[in-house]
Coordinates of C-alpha atoms and ligand atoms in Angstrom, one line a residue:
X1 CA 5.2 -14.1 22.4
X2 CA 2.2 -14.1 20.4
X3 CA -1.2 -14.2 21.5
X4 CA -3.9 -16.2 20.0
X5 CA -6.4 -14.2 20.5
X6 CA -4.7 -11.9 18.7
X7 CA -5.0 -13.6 15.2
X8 CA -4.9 -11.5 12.0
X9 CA -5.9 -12.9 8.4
X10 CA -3.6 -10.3 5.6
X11 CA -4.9 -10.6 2.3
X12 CA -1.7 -9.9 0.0
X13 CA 0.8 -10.4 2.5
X14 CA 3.6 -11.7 0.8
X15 CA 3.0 -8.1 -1.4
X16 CA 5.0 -4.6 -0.3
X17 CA 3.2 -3.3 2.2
X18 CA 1.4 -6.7 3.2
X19 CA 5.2 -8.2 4.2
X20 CA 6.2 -5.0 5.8
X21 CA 2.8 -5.3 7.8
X22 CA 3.2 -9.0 8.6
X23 CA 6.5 -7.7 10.2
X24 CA 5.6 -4.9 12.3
X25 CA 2.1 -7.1 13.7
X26 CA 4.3 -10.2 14.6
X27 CA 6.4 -7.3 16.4
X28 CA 3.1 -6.0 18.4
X29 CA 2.3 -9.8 19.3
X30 CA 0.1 -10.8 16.7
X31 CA -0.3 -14.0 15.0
X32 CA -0.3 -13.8 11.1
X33 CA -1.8 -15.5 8.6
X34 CA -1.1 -14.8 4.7
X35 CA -3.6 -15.6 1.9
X36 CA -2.1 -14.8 -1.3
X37 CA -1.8 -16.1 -4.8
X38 CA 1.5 -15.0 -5.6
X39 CA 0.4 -13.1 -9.1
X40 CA 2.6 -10.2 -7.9
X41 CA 4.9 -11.6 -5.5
X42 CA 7.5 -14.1 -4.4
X43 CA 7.4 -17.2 -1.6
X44 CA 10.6 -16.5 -0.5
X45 CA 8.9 -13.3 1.1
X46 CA 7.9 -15.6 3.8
X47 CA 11.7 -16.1 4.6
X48 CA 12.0 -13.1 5.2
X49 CA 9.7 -12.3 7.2
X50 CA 10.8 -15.2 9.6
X51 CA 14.1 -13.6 9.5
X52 CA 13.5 -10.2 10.3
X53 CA 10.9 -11.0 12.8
X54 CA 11.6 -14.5 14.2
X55 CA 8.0 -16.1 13.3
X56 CA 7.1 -17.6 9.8
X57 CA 3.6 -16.9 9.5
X58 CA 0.8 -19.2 8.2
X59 CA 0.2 -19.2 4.4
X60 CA -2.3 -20.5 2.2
X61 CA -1.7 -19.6 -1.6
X62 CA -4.9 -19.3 -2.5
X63 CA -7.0 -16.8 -5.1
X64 CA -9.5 -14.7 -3.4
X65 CA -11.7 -14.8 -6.0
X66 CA -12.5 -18.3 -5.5
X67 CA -14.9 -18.0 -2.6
X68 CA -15.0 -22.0 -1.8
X69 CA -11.1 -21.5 -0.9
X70 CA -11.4 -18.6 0.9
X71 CA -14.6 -20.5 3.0
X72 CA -11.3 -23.4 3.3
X73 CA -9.3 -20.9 5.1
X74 CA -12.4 -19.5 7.4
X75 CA -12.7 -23.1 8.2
X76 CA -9.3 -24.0 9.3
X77 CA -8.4 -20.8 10.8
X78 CA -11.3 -20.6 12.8
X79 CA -10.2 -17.8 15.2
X80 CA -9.3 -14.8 13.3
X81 CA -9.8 -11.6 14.8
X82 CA -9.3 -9.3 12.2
X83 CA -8.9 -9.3 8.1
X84 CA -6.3 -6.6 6.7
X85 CA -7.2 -6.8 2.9
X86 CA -4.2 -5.7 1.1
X87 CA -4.7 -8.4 -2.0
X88 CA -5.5 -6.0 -5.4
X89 CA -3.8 -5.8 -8.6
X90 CA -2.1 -2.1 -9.0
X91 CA -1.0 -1.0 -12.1
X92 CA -2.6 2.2 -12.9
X93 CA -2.5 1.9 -16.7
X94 CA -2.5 -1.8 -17.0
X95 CA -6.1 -1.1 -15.7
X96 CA -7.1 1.6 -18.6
X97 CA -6.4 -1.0 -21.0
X98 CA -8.0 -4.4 -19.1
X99 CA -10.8 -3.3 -17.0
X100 CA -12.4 -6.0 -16.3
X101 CA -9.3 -8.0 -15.1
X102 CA -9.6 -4.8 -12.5
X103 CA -13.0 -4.8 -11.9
X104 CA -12.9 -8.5 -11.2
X105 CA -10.0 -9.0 -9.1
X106 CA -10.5 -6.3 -6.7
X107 CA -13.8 -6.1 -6.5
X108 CA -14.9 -9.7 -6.4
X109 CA -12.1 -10.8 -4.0
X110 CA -13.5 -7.9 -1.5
X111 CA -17.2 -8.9 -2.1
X112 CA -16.2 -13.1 -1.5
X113 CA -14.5 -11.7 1.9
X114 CA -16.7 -9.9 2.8
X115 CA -19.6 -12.9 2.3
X116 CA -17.3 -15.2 4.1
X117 CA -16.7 -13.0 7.3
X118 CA -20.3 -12.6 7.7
X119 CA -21.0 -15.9 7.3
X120 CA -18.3 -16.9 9.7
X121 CA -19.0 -14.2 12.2
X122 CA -15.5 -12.5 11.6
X123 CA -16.8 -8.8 12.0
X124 CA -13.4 -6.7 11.4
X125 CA -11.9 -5.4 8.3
X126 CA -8.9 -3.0 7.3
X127 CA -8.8 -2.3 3.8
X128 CA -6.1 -0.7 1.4
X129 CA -7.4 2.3 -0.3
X130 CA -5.0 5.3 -2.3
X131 CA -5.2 8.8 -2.4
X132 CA -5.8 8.3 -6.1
X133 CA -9.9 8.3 -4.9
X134 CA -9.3 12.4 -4.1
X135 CA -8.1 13.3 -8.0
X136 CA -6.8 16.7 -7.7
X137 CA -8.8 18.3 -4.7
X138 CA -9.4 22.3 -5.0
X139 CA -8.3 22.7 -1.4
X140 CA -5.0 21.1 0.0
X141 CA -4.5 19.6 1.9
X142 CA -6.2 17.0 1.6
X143 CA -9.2 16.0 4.8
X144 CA -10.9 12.5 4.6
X145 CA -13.4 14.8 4.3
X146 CA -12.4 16.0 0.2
X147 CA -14.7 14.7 -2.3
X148 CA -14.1 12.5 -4.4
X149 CA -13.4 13.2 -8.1
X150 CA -14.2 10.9 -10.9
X151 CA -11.3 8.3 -11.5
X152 CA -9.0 8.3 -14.6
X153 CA -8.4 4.7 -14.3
X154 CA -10.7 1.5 -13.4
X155 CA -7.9 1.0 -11.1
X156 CA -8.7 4.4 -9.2
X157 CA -12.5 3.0 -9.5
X158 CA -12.2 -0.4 -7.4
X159 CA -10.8 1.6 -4.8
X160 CA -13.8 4.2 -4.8
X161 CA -15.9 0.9 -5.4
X162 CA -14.6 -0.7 -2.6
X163 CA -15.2 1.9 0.3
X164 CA -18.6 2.4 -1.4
X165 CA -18.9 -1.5 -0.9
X166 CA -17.5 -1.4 2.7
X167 CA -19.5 1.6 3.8
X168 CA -23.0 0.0 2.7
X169 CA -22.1 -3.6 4.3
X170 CA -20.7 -2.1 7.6
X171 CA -24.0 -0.2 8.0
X172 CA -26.1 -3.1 7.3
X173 CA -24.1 -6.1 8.9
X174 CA -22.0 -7.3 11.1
X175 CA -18.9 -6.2 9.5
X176 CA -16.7 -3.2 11.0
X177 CA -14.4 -1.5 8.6
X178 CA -11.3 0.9 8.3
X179 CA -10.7 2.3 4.8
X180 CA -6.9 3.6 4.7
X181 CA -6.2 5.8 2.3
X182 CA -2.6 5.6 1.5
X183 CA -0.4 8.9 0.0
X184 CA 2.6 7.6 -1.9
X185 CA 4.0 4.5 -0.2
X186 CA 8.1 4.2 -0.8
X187 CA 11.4 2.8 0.8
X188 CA 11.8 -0.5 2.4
X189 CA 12.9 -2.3 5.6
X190 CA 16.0 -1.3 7.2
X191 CA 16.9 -4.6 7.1
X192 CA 16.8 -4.6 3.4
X193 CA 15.2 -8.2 3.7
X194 CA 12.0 -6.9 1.8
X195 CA 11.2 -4.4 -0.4
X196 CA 9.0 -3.3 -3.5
X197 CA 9.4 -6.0 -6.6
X198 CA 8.3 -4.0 -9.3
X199 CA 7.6 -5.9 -12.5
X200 CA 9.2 -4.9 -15.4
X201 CA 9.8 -1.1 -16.0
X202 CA 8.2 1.3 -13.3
X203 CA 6.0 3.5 -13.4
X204 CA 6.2 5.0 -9.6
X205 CA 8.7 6.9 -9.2
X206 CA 10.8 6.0 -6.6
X207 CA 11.9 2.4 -7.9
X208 CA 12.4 4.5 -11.6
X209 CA 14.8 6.4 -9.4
X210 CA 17.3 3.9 -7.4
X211 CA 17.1 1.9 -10.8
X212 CA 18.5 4.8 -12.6
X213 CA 20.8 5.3 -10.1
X214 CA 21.9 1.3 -9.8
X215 CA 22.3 2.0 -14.0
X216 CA 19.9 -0.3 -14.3
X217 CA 18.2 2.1 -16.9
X218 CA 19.3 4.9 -18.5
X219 CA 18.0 7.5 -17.6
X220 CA 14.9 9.1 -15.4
X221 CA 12.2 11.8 -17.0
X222 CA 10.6 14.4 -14.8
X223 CA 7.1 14.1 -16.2
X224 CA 6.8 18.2 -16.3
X225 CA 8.4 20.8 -15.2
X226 CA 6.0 23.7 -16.0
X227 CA 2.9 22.7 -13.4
X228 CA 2.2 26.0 -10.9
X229 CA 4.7 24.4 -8.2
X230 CA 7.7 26.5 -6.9
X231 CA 9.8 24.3 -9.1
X232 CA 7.0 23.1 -11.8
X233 CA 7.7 19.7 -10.8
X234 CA 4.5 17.5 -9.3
X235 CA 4.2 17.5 -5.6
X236 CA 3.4 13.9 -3.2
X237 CA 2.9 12.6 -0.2
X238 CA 5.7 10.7 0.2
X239 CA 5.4 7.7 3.2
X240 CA 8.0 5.4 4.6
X241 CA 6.2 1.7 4.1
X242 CA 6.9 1.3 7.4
X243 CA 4.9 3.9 8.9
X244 CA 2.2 2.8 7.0
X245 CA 2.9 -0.8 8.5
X246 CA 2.8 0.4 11.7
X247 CA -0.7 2.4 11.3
X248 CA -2.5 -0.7 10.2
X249 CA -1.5 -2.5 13.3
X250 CA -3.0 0.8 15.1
X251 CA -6.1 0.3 13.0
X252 CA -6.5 -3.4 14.1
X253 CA -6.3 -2.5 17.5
X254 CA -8.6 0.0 17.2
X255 CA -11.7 -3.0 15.6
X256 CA -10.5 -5.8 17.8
X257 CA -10.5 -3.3 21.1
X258 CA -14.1 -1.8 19.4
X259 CA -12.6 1.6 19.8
X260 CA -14.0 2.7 16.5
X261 CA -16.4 5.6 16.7
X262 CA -18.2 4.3 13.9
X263 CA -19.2 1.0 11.7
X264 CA -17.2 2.4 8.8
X265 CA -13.7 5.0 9.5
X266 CA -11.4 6.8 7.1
X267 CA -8.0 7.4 7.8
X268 CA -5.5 9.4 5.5
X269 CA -1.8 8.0 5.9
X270 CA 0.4 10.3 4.9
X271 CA 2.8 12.7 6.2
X272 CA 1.3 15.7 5.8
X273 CA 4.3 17.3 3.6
X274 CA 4.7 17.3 0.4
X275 CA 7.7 16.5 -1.8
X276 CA 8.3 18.0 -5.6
X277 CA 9.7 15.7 -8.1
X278 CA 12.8 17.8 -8.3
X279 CA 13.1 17.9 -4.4
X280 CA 13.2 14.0 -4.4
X281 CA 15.9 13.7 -7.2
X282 CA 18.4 16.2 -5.2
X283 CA 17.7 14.9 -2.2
X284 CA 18.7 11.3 -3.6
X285 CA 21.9 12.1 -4.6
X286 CA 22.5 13.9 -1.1
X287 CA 21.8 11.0 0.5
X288 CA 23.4 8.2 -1.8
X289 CA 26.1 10.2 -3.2
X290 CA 25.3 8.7 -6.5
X291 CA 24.4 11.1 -9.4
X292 CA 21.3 10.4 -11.0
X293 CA 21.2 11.0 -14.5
X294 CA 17.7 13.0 -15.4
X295 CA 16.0 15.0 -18.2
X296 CA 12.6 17.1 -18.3
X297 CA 10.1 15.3 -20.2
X298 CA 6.3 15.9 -21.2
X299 CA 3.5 15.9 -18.5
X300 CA 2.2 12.5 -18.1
X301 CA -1.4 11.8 -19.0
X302 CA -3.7 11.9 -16.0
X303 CA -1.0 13.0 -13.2
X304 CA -2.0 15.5 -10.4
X305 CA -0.5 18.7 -10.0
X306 CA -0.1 18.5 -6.3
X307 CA -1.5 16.1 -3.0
X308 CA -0.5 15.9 0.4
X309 CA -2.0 14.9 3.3
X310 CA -4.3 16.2 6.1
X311 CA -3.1 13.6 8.6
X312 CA -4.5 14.7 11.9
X313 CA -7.5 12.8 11.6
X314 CA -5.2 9.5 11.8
X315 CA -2.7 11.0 14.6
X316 CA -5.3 11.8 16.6
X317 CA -7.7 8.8 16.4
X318 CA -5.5 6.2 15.4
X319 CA -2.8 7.8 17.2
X320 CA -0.6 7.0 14.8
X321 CA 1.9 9.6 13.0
X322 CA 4.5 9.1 10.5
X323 CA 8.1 9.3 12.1
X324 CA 10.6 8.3 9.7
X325 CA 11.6 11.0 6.8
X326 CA 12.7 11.8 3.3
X327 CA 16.5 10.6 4.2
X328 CA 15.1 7.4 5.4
X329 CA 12.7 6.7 2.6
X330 CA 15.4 7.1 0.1
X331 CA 18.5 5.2 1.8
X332 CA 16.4 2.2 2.5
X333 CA 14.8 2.1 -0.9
X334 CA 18.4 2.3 -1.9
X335 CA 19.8 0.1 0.2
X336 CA 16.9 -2.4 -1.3
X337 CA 18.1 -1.9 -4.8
X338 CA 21.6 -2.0 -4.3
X339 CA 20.7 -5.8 -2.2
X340 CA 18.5 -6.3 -5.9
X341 CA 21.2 -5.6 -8.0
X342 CA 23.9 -8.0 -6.5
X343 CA 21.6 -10.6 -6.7
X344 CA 21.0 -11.5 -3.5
X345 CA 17.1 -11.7 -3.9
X346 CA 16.0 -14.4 -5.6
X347 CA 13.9 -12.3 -8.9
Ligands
NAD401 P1 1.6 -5.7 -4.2 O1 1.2 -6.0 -5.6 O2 3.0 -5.7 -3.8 O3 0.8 -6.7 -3.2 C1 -0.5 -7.1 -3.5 C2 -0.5 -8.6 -3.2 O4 -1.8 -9.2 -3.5 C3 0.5 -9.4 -4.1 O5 1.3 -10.2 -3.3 C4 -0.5 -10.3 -5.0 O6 0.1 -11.5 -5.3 C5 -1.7 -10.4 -4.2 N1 -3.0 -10.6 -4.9 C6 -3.5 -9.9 -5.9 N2 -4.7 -10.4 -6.2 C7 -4.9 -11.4 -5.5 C8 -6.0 -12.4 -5.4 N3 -7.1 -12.3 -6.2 N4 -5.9 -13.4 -4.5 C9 -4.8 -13.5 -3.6 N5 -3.8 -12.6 -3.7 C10 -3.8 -11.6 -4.6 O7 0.9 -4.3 -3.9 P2 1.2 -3.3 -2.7 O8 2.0 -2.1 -3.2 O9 1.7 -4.0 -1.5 O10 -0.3 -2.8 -2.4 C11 -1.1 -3.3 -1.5 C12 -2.5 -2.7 -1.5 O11 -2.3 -1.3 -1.3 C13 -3.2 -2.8 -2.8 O12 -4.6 -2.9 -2.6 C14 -2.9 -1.5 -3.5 O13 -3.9 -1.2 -4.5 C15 -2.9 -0.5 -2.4 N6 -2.2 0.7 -2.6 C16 -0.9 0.6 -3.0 C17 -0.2 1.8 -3.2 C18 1.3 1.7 -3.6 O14 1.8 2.7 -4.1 N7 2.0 0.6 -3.5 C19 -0.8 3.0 -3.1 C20 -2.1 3.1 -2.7 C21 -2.8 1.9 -2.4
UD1_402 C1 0.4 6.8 -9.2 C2 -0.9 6.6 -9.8 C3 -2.0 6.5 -8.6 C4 -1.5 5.4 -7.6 C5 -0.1 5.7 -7.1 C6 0.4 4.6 -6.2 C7 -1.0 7.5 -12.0 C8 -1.5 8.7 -12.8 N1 -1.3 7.6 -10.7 O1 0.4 8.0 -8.4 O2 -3.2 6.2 -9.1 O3 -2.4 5.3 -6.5 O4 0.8 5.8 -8.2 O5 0.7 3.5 -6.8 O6 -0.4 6.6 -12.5 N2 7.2 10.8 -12.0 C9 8.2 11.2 -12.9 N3 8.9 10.3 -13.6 C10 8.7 8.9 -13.5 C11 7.7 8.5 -12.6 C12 7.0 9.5 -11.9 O7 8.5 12.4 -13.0 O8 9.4 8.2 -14.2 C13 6.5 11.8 -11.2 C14 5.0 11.8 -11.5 O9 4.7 12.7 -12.5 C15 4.5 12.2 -10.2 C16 5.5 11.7 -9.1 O10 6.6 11.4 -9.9 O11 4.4 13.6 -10.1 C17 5.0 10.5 -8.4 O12 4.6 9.5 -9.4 P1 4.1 8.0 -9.0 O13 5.2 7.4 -8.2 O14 3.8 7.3 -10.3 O15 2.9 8.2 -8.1 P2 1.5 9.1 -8.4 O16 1.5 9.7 -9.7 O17 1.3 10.0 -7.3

């Protein structure tokens, strides 16, 4: 049953982690509603949804950065509760080369939100940040508490920008706002309904790796092997997408309930344990049984040696934790690509 009072506006929800999110709030009771303009994702998305979770939620394919249509929206949906702003663009070098398309998209669609939820008196806002904003921190793990280093990328900068932005306007308006910084988001639904859709070759890892492994490409390279790891291969945060679903339906209930202890709240999502590159590749073939054809290549410009998580901020606050593991991340990512490759999603 959903409840109407109860109504949550997700900002790139036809994305990864906005569908995944979609599913796990219409599973706590929520009514959805998706405003996205499909630059890096698919309408059938909202098909799946239904069919994992029974509910087709509300979509308007619209470009945040247009202000009069998000105002539209505001105006029809006149009853939202709560904004989840997943809607950015993502690809870390894409956004070395084309700054402004970074600066504009990500920041501007946050600022028009923002403007509109003041105007229309919608005071609640969760918003996607990345671990990216730590850099490589002296101390690991890493607290919420970890400065900030400068980013590499303008990609890493919108989402300094944006908690900077959030931060200011939640002290001075009537806005409350959770900043989430994710670790490295992988796997998929165990329905294999939805997944990543990454465009064109990957950069992340995982998808590089069941994509190798589906023979889709020849071949992965370990970005380093000499970094001062136990196996010189980089260390991450690895986090099932559905855990990190689940926390931002925590972190909703937290604003709508006005649990929050402050105007403006960080939460690290990760699992606290951290993964080498190496460690992910064996533990692949373990779990598929398919051997994954890999060589050792150069460092890659800008990569961290090593981040993981301080997560006790979230489990104790948001009382949220991460539950699902490394054998779960990479059989459902797996069985996603194996669903890609015979064709049965529509790419
Ligand atoms: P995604 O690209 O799959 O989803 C983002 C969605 O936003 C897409 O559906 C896209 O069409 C939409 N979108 C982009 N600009 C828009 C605009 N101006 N108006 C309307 N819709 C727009 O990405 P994702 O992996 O699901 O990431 C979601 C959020 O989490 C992003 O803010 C991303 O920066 C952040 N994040 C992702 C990762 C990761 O590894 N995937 C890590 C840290 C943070
Ligand atoms: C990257 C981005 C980061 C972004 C995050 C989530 C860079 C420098 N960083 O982080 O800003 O927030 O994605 O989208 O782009 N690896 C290989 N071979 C590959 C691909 C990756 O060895 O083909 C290694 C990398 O060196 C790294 C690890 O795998 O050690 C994870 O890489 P990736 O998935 O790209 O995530 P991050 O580098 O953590």
């Amino acid at each position: 049953m959903t409840n109407t009072n109860k109504k949550v506006l997700v900002t790139g929800g036809t994305g990864y982690i906005g569908s995944h999110t979609v599913v796990e709030l219409i599973n706590a009771g929520y009514e959805t509603v998706i405003a996205d303009n499909l630059s890096n994702s698919e309408r059938f998305i909202l098909d799946r949804i239904e069919q994992i979770a029974g509910v087709r939620p509300k979509f308007y394919e619209i470009d945040l950065c247009d202000k009069a249509k998000v105002e539209d929206l505001f105006n029809a949906e006149s009853d939202i509760k709560a904004v989840i702003h997943f809607a950015a663009f993502k690809a870390v070098g894409e956004s070395v080369k084309e700054p402004l398309k970074y600066f504009r998209n990500n920041n501007l669609s946050l600022i028009n939100l923002l403007e509109v939820m003041n105007e229309k008196g919608v005071n609640n806002i969760v918003f996607s940040s990345s671990a990216t904003v730590y850099g490589q921190p002296d101390v690991l793990p890493a607290t919420e508490a970890t400065p900030f280093q400068k980013a590499l990328s303008a990609y890493g900068s919108t989402k300094q920008m944006g908690e900077e932005i959030l931060e200011k306007v939640s002290s001075a308006t009537i806005i409350k706002s959770i900043a989430l910084r994710y670790f490295n988001p992988v796997g998929a639904h165990k329905s294999a309904l939805i997944g990543e859709l990454p465009v064109g070759v990957p950069n992340n890892l995982m998808p590089f790796v069941t994509q190798t492994g589906i023979g889709k490409r020849e071949m992965l390279t370990i970005f380093g092997d000499d970094y001062s790891t136990p196996d010189g291969t980089c260390i991450r945060d690895y986090i099932h997408v559905v855990d990190l679903a689940k926390a931002h339906v925590k972190a909703c209930e937290r604003l709508i309930a006005e649990k929050a202890e402050s105007n403006y709240e960080v939460f690290n999502l990760g699992t606290g344990k951290g993964t080498s590159v190496l460690e992910i590749v064996n533990a692949f073939e373990k779990v598929t049984g398919q051997k994954l054809n890999y060589k050792i290549g150069p460092r890659r410009e800008g990569d961290v040696e090593s981040l993981y998580a301080e997560t006790k901020l979230a489990n104790e606050k948001l009382g949220w934790k991460a539950e699902l593991g490394l054998e779960e991340m990479l059989s459902s990512a797996w069985a996603w690509e194996v669903k890609l490759h015979e064709g049965t999603v529509e790419v």
